[in-house]
Each structure stands twice: as C-alpha cells, then as structure tokens.
Short mmCIF file of C-alpha atoms in Angstrom, two decimals:
data_model
loop_
_atom_site.label_atom_id
_atom_site.label_comp_id
_atom_site.label_asym_id
_atom_site.label_seq_id
_atom_site.Cartn_x
_atom_site.Cartn_y
_atom_site.Cartn_z
CA MET A 11 394.07 56.61 181.86
CA SER A 12 391.17 54.70 180.42
CA GLU A 13 388.63 54.07 183.16
CA SER A 14 389.17 50.34 183.23
CA ASP A 15 386.86 48.21 185.35
CA ASP A 16 389.44 45.43 185.70
CA VAL A 17 390.30 44.18 189.15
CA GLY A 18 394.05 43.52 189.10
CA ALA A 19 395.80 40.53 190.63
CA GLU A 20 399.46 39.90 191.32
CA THR A 21 401.41 37.18 193.07
CA GLY A 22 404.10 37.41 195.74
CA THR A 23 405.47 35.62 198.76
CA VAL A 24 405.84 35.93 202.47
CA SER A 25 408.19 34.22 204.90
CA ASP A 26 406.56 31.27 206.62
CA GLY A 27 409.20 30.26 209.14
CA ASP A 28 409.63 26.50 209.51
CA THR A 29 406.17 25.59 208.32
CA ASP A 30 404.87 25.03 204.84
CA ARG A 31 401.84 26.56 203.19
CA ALA A 32 399.53 23.83 204.42
CA ALA A 33 400.22 24.85 208.01
CA ALA A 34 399.12 28.39 207.24
CA THR A 35 395.55 27.37 206.57
CA VAL A 36 392.77 26.85 209.06
CA ALA A 37 390.82 23.62 209.35
CA THR A 38 387.06 24.16 209.45
CA ASP A 39 384.50 21.99 211.20
CA GLY A 40 383.93 20.14 207.95
CA GLY A 41 387.57 19.11 207.77
CA THR A 42 388.40 21.27 204.76
CA GLU A 43 391.07 23.94 204.77
CA ALA A 44 390.06 27.59 204.66
CA THR A 45 392.32 30.09 202.93
CA ASN A 46 393.89 32.62 205.28
CA VAL A 47 393.06 36.12 204.01
CA ALA A 48 394.38 39.51 205.08
CA ILE A 49 392.79 42.73 203.81
CA ALA A 50 394.70 46.01 203.46
CA CYS A 51 392.70 49.23 203.03
CA GLN A 52 394.47 52.13 201.34
CA GLY A 53 393.80 55.66 202.56
CA GLY A 54 392.38 58.47 200.48
CA GLY A 55 389.99 60.67 202.45
CA SER A 56 386.36 60.56 201.37
CA HIS A 57 387.27 58.20 198.54
CA THR A 58 387.59 55.46 201.15
CA ALA A 59 383.79 55.30 201.28
CA PHE A 60 384.50 53.07 198.27
CA THR A 61 386.39 50.74 200.62
CA ALA A 62 383.42 50.62 202.98
CA GLY A 63 381.30 49.37 200.09
CA VAL A 64 383.94 46.80 199.15
CA LEU A 65 384.15 45.46 202.71
CA GLN A 66 380.38 45.34 203.06
CA HIS A 67 380.01 43.21 199.93
CA LEU A 68 382.90 40.93 200.85
CA LEU A 69 381.35 40.35 204.27
CA GLU A 70 377.91 39.76 202.77
CA GLU A 71 379.33 37.02 200.53
CA TRP A 72 381.94 35.65 202.93
CA ASP A 73 382.14 31.86 203.12
CA ASP A 74 383.64 30.65 206.40
CA ASP A 75 384.38 27.27 204.84
CA GLU A 76 386.46 28.96 202.14
CA TYR A 77 388.10 31.94 203.87
CA GLU A 78 389.49 32.82 207.30
CA LEU A 79 390.14 36.52 207.96
CA VAL A 80 393.49 36.67 209.76
CA GLY A 81 394.20 40.40 209.53
CA ILE A 82 392.95 43.76 208.37
CA SER A 83 394.86 47.05 208.12
CA GLY A 84 394.13 50.60 207.07
CA THR A 85 395.45 54.11 206.75
CA SER A 86 393.53 57.39 207.04
CA GLY A 87 389.91 56.75 205.98
CA GLY A 88 390.96 53.15 205.34
CA ALA A 89 391.71 52.89 209.06
CA TYR A 90 388.10 53.84 209.87
CA ASN A 91 386.91 51.01 207.65
CA ALA A 92 389.40 48.43 208.93
CA LEU A 93 388.50 49.26 212.54
CA ALA A 94 384.75 49.18 211.88
CA ALA A 95 384.91 45.81 210.12
CA TRP A 96 387.22 44.31 212.75
CA PHE A 97 385.18 45.53 215.72
CA GLY A 98 381.90 44.33 214.26
CA ILE A 99 383.30 40.89 213.52
CA VAL A 100 384.92 40.29 216.92
CA THR A 101 381.97 41.61 218.94
CA GLY A 102 379.17 40.09 216.93
CA ASP A 103 379.15 38.91 213.38
CA ARG A 104 379.58 40.07 209.79
CA ALA A 105 376.13 41.67 209.77
CA LYS A 106 377.13 43.87 212.70
CA ALA A 107 380.33 44.88 210.90
CA ILE A 108 378.35 45.83 207.81
CA GLY A 109 376.03 47.95 209.94
CA ILE A 110 378.88 49.78 211.70
CA LEU A 111 380.49 50.62 208.35
CA ASP A 112 377.20 52.05 207.16
CA SER A 113 376.63 54.04 210.36
CA ILE A 114 380.10 55.61 210.47
CA TRP A 115 379.88 56.91 206.91
CA ASP A 116 376.33 58.09 207.49
CA ASP A 117 377.59 60.13 210.46
CA LEU A 118 380.55 61.53 208.51
CA ALA A 119 378.37 62.68 205.59
CA THR A 120 377.15 66.27 205.41
CA ASP A 121 374.20 66.99 207.63
CA GLY A 122 372.27 70.24 207.54
CA PHE A 123 372.58 73.44 205.54
CA SER A 124 375.65 74.88 207.29
CA ASP A 125 377.54 71.59 207.06
CA ARG A 126 376.76 71.26 203.34
CA LEU A 127 377.84 74.87 202.77
CA MET A 128 381.14 74.29 204.60
CA ASN A 129 381.74 71.10 202.63
CA GLN A 130 381.19 72.90 199.31
CA TRP A 131 383.57 75.65 200.39
CA VAL A 132 386.36 73.25 201.42
CA THR A 133 385.97 71.14 198.27
CA SER A 134 385.98 74.24 196.03
CA LEU A 135 389.13 75.58 197.68
CA SER A 136 390.85 72.23 197.19
CA ARG A 137 389.86 72.17 193.52
CA MET A 138 391.09 75.74 192.96
CA GLU A 139 394.37 75.00 194.70
CA SER A 140 395.02 71.98 192.48
CA ALA A 141 394.24 74.14 189.43
CA GLY A 142 396.96 76.60 190.43
CA VAL A 143 394.70 79.41 191.63
CA PRO A 144 396.66 81.56 194.16
CA LEU A 145 395.08 81.15 197.58
CA PRO A 146 396.10 82.48 200.99
CA SER A 147 397.92 79.86 203.06
CA VAL A 148 396.47 79.26 206.50
CA SER A 149 397.88 76.87 209.07
CA PRO A 150 395.41 74.53 210.78
CA TYR A 151 396.85 75.92 214.03
CA GLN A 152 395.53 79.39 213.17
CA ILE A 153 391.84 78.59 212.73
CA PRO A 154 389.29 76.69 214.88
CA GLY A 155 387.79 74.57 212.07
CA PRO A 156 390.35 71.73 212.18
CA GLU A 157 389.80 71.07 215.87
CA VAL A 158 386.05 70.95 215.31
CA GLY A 159 386.63 68.40 212.55
CA LYS A 160 388.83 66.25 214.77
CA GLU A 161 386.20 66.31 217.50
CA ARG A 162 383.51 65.23 215.04
CA ILE A 163 385.61 62.30 213.80
CA THR A 164 386.45 61.22 217.35
CA GLU A 165 382.81 61.42 218.47
CA THR A 166 381.72 59.42 215.43
CA LEU A 167 384.23 56.64 216.04
CA GLU A 168 383.53 56.44 219.78
CA ARG A 169 379.79 56.32 219.09
CA HIS A 170 380.20 53.02 217.29
CA ILE A 171 383.46 51.59 218.65
CA ASP A 172 384.09 50.72 222.31
CA PHE A 173 387.82 51.42 222.36
CA ASP A 174 388.13 50.40 226.02
CA SER A 175 387.13 46.86 225.10
CA ILE A 176 389.67 46.42 222.29
CA PRO A 177 392.50 44.98 224.47
CA ASP A 178 390.19 42.25 225.77
CA LEU A 179 388.97 41.45 222.26
CA CYS A 180 392.45 40.83 220.88
CA GLY A 181 393.63 37.26 220.99
CA THR A 182 394.53 34.19 219.01
CA ASP A 183 391.15 33.96 217.29
CA ALA A 184 390.78 37.66 216.44
CA PRO A 185 392.20 39.00 213.18
CA GLU A 186 395.21 41.30 213.43
CA LEU A 187 394.16 44.97 213.45
CA VAL A 188 396.73 47.45 212.12
CA VAL A 189 396.57 51.24 211.71
CA GLY A 190 399.29 53.23 209.94
CA THR A 191 400.69 56.67 210.88
CA VAL A 192 403.96 58.58 210.57
CA ASP A 193 405.94 59.80 213.59
CA ILE A 194 406.86 63.41 212.74
CA ASN A 195 409.55 63.71 215.41
CA ALA A 196 411.33 60.43 214.73
CA GLY A 197 410.76 60.65 210.98
CA GLU A 198 409.63 57.03 210.89
CA PHE A 199 406.62 55.01 209.86
CA GLU A 200 404.66 53.81 212.88
CA THR A 201 401.91 51.24 213.03
CA PHE A 202 399.54 50.68 215.92
CA THR A 203 398.40 47.09 216.28
CA ASN A 204 395.58 45.38 218.16
CA GLU A 205 395.31 46.75 221.73
CA ASP A 206 397.36 49.81 220.76
CA VAL A 207 394.63 50.99 218.38
CA THR A 208 393.16 53.94 220.28
CA PRO A 209 391.04 56.90 219.16
CA GLU A 210 394.28 58.93 219.02
CA ALA A 211 395.96 56.37 216.75
CA VAL A 212 393.06 56.34 214.29
CA LEU A 213 392.79 60.12 214.39
CA ALA A 214 396.55 60.46 213.79
CA SER A 215 396.26 58.15 210.79
CA ALA A 216 393.89 60.67 209.20
CA ALA A 217 395.60 63.88 210.34
CA VAL A 218 396.34 65.49 206.95
CA PRO A 219 398.99 68.17 207.73
CA ASN A 220 397.34 71.07 205.92
CA LEU A 221 393.92 70.26 207.37
CA PHE A 222 394.49 69.02 210.93
CA GLU A 223 396.89 69.56 213.79
CA ALA A 224 399.28 66.72 214.56
CA VAL A 225 398.18 64.16 217.15
CA GLU A 226 400.40 63.44 220.15
CA ILE A 227 400.90 59.79 221.13
CA HIS A 228 403.46 58.70 223.73
CA GLY A 229 405.20 62.06 223.62
CA HIS A 230 405.63 62.09 219.82
CA LEU A 231 403.55 63.91 217.22
CA HIS A 232 401.93 61.98 214.40
CA TRP A 233 400.53 62.82 210.98
CA ASP A 234 398.41 61.13 208.35
CA GLY A 235 399.52 57.62 207.47
CA LEU A 236 399.44 58.58 203.78
CA PHE A 237 403.06 59.63 204.36
CA SER A 238 403.94 56.17 205.56
CA GLN A 239 402.60 52.70 204.87
CA ASN A 240 399.52 53.22 202.77
CA PRO A 241 398.19 50.78 203.72
CA PRO A 242 400.29 48.84 206.27
CA ILE A 243 401.17 45.42 204.86
CA ASN A 244 404.33 44.21 206.57
CA ALA A 245 402.60 44.02 209.97
CA LEU A 246 399.98 41.71 208.46
CA MET A 247 402.78 39.32 207.50
CA SER A 248 404.69 39.47 210.80
CA VAL A 249 402.45 36.96 212.55
CA PRO A 250 402.75 33.35 213.76
CA PRO A 251 403.00 30.79 210.92
CA ALA A 252 399.46 29.48 211.36
CA ARG A 253 398.10 33.01 210.89
CA LYS A 254 400.14 33.90 207.80
CA PRO A 255 397.88 35.06 204.94
CA ASP A 256 397.65 32.79 201.92
CA GLU A 257 396.06 35.73 200.10
CA LEU A 258 396.37 39.49 200.53
CA TRP A 259 393.45 41.56 199.24
CA VAL A 260 394.42 45.20 198.73
CA VAL A 261 391.59 47.71 198.39
CA GLN A 262 393.35 50.34 196.26
CA ILE A 263 391.96 53.87 196.10
CA ASN A 264 394.57 55.55 193.90
CA PRO A 265 394.66 54.44 190.25
CA GLN A 266 397.79 52.49 189.43
CA GLU A 267 398.03 53.40 185.74
CA PHE A 268 397.54 56.53 183.68
CA GLU A 269 397.06 56.76 179.92
CA GLY A 270 398.63 59.69 178.07
CA GLU A 271 400.45 62.73 179.46
CA PRO A 272 399.18 65.00 182.26
CA GLU A 273 399.27 68.52 180.83
CA THR A 274 396.86 70.80 182.70
CA LEU A 275 397.57 71.82 186.28
CA ASP A 276 394.59 69.98 187.74
CA VAL A 277 395.43 66.73 185.92
CA ILE A 278 399.07 67.06 186.99
CA ALA A 279 397.93 67.58 190.59
CA ASP A 280 395.68 64.54 190.32
CA ARG A 281 398.43 62.29 189.05
CA ARG A 282 400.96 63.52 191.62
CA ASN A 283 398.43 62.79 194.35
CA GLU A 284 397.85 59.28 192.99
CA LEU A 285 401.54 58.46 192.61
CA SER A 286 402.47 59.71 196.07
CA GLY A 287 399.64 57.67 197.58
CA ASN A 288 400.85 54.50 195.87
CA ILE A 289 404.60 54.73 196.59
CA SER A 290 404.70 52.80 199.86
CA LEU A 291 402.07 50.31 198.70
CA ASN A 292 404.06 49.33 195.62
CA GLN A 293 407.30 49.17 197.58
CA GLU A 294 405.86 46.65 200.02
CA LEU A 295 404.23 44.58 197.29
CA ASN A 296 407.40 44.66 195.21
CA PHE A 297 409.34 43.24 198.14
CA ILE A 298 406.90 40.35 198.39
CA GLU A 299 407.31 39.73 194.66
CA GLN A 300 411.10 39.87 194.99
CA VAL A 301 411.03 37.16 197.64
CA ASN A 302 408.90 35.12 195.28
CA ALA A 303 411.51 35.50 192.57
CA TRP A 304 414.25 34.38 194.97
CA ILE A 305 412.25 31.24 195.71
CA ASP A 306 411.73 30.53 192.02
CA GLU A 307 415.45 30.99 191.37
CA GLY A 308 416.36 28.64 194.20
CA TYR A 309 417.92 31.23 196.51
CA LEU A 310 415.30 30.60 199.21
CA PRO A 311 413.98 27.15 200.16
CA GLU A 312 410.30 26.59 199.48
CA SER A 313 410.16 24.53 202.67
CA GLU A 314 410.73 27.70 204.69
CA PHE A 315 408.86 30.27 202.56
CA SER A 316 405.37 30.19 201.12
CA HIS A 317 403.47 32.16 198.51
CA THR A 318 400.94 34.84 199.32
CA ASP A 319 398.75 35.65 196.34
CA ILE A 320 398.21 39.40 196.07
CA HIS A 321 394.94 40.72 194.65
CA ARG A 322 394.12 44.39 194.06
CA ILE A 323 390.52 45.54 194.21
CA GLU A 324 390.70 48.87 192.40
CA MET A 325 388.12 51.62 191.96
CA GLY A 326 388.53 51.49 188.19
CA LYS A 327 387.22 55.05 187.98
CA ARG A 328 389.00 58.36 188.39
CA PHE A 329 387.70 61.17 190.60
CA HIS A 330 389.35 64.57 191.01
CA CYS A 331 391.74 64.65 193.99
CA ALA A 332 389.75 67.58 195.43
CA THR A 333 386.85 65.22 196.05
CA LYS A 334 388.93 63.41 198.68
CA VAL A 335 387.63 66.07 201.07
CA ASP A 336 384.06 65.96 199.73
CA ARG A 337 381.58 64.60 202.28
CA ASP A 338 378.48 65.14 200.16
CA ARG A 339 376.04 62.37 201.05
CA ASP A 340 375.16 61.51 197.44
CA PHE A 341 378.85 61.34 196.51
CA LEU A 342 379.64 58.99 199.41
CA ASP A 343 376.68 56.80 198.48
CA GLU A 344 377.98 56.67 194.90
CA LEU A 345 381.39 55.54 196.11
CA MET A 346 379.94 52.86 198.40
CA LYS A 347 377.80 51.53 195.57
CA LEU A 348 380.88 51.40 193.34
CA GLY A 349 382.67 49.47 196.08
CA HIS A 350 379.91 46.85 196.11
CA GLU A 351 380.19 46.51 192.33
CA ARG A 352 383.97 46.11 192.31
CA ALA A 353 383.87 43.57 195.15
CA SER A 354 381.25 41.59 193.27
CA GLU A 355 383.46 41.56 190.16
CA PHE A 356 386.44 40.52 192.26
CA LEU A 357 384.66 37.56 193.85
CA ALA A 358 383.18 36.48 190.53
CA GLY A 359 386.67 36.35 189.05
CA LYS A 360 388.18 34.19 191.79
#
C-alpha cells in the first residue's frame, strides 16, 4: 500500500423513525442548527495513541454552533480514548477532556529502565512471532506479568476517571458512551453503554487473549473487543430520533487498502492483522450504505429514514503490527502528533 495521506469519506444512512433529518439536529442559542456528530474509535493497542491525538485536535477546533457531539464509542485502546473524552466533556469542558487524554497516555507510556526493558522485550517477541520465528507458547494464566499489566491499566483509568459518578452523569444532554467487548461464553458481541461502562468493561475491551486473562462481568467471561464490533457503531445509531447522528466520524487505525501482494511472513502477518481488525467495521458501515441504496431505489421512504454521512479519519501511514504493543514514549508521542495532523486535514476538507 502506498502511504496515502488521504482522509476517506463515505456516505450511508440510518433509520430515523417518524422524524425527518431536520428533527435530528440541535438548535443552538443563535437559532442555527448544529450537526449531530457521533465518533467511533477503532481499537489497535498502542496505535490508538493516534486516536488520542485526533480527538484532542477535534476538541481544540470544535465549534458548538456547528457540531453537537451525540455519541462516542471505542474498542480496546479506542475505549480508553472514548471514555477519557466523554468524561472530560461531561464533567468540565473540552479542555479538561484534552488534558485527560494526555494524562492517560503519559501514564501508559514506559517509565523507568525496567519498564523500558520489558517493553522492548515484549515488542521484540511480537515482531519475531509475526516473522515466523518459533517461540515457546505461554498462556497468560501461567505467568504473573499479565495481571500486573491489568492492574496498571486499571489504576491509570481510575486515577483520571471517577467511575462511580458515571451513572449520575448520563442523561439526555450527555453523549452516548459505548464500549465494545466479546462474551466468550455466549459467543456474542457485547457492548456496555453509559452507566454500564465500568473499569471491568473497559479492561475487558482491551483483554487481548494471548496477553491478558479474560475479564468476568455478570458471570460471563469477556475478551478484547477486537473480536467483536471494532468499533461499536450500531449502538450509536440506536438512540432517540433527536439524538441520531447526521455524521459519523470513524477514527480508523487499520489501513483499509494495500498495494501489491504480501509475500514475506511479517508483511503477511501485518495484512492479516489489518483485515481482521476491519471486518466488523466494514460490515456495519456496509449495512448503513445498503440502507442508503434502498432509500435511493425507493424501497424505503425518505420520510422515515435519513442519511448519516460517514467519514473515515485514517492514519495514512503503516506501522508494523508488533508495534501495537509498543509503549515507548517517543513512539506514542509520534502517533499522537500524527493524529493531530490527520484531524487537521480532515477538518480542512469539510
């Protein structure tokens, strides 16, 4: 794939009940109509530091007269970002949200010699595995490291997010908050929304099977949301008519296209990782586009269905899949800076 810097955009639809598109917008104090926007944050480990940069720039440039945030969702690392942005907005303002995003990724970055050494070791093992180097298989249930990692993530999130206050913060004025996981026992996708977003739900969304133990919620075990809705989109659409998004902004971590043929083991591993991470995303977006086609062909009445414009904010740059576990501070800073750049390009093109 050529490392294109384009920010893709596609168009689809979403059911709007008995109201038309005009009813799905929000009137501002000035009497104008703001566009309802929902943001979906794809998962991808450390690569989602890119998403943090995207969200920070979007919030820095956000115009309340032009846009109304009606929902935000995320999976895995994308769930950290969605939660941080949501919590900052509903408990303060956009500046607070930007600060929480910065603080969480600062805490997750490598800190100290032993942490940097461990990070290099994990990243190197991941790179060797993708290159086909035979390595001993070890279950996360057989070593203490995964539990230490889970504790660090939980402590980081609870340091900046007051989970006990989330139920009281949810309401008609707050954006929808959605976190995606997969229920191992039921074999089903499961999303946790608004007051159901707990530390366990966010941790489950990032519980990569070969790195972390499963997380138990309500008697069922859950794994990384990368196996399910990545990111959750349908839940952002299943809202009252006045809160339906006119636009869906998808922050996409995995490259959509690839130029040429993957031939070496590491490139094959990269592309498999990208494709698997995009399967559910494209399925959900394709359904929205199919509904749009049905409207255009007259099978669905426009009086009962309205268009949701879908925009993809893509990284536009390929990184080896092994770096999805890389917490090197300079690397995370590079990704966040790239996120700011792509968000700037996106807004300039609107």
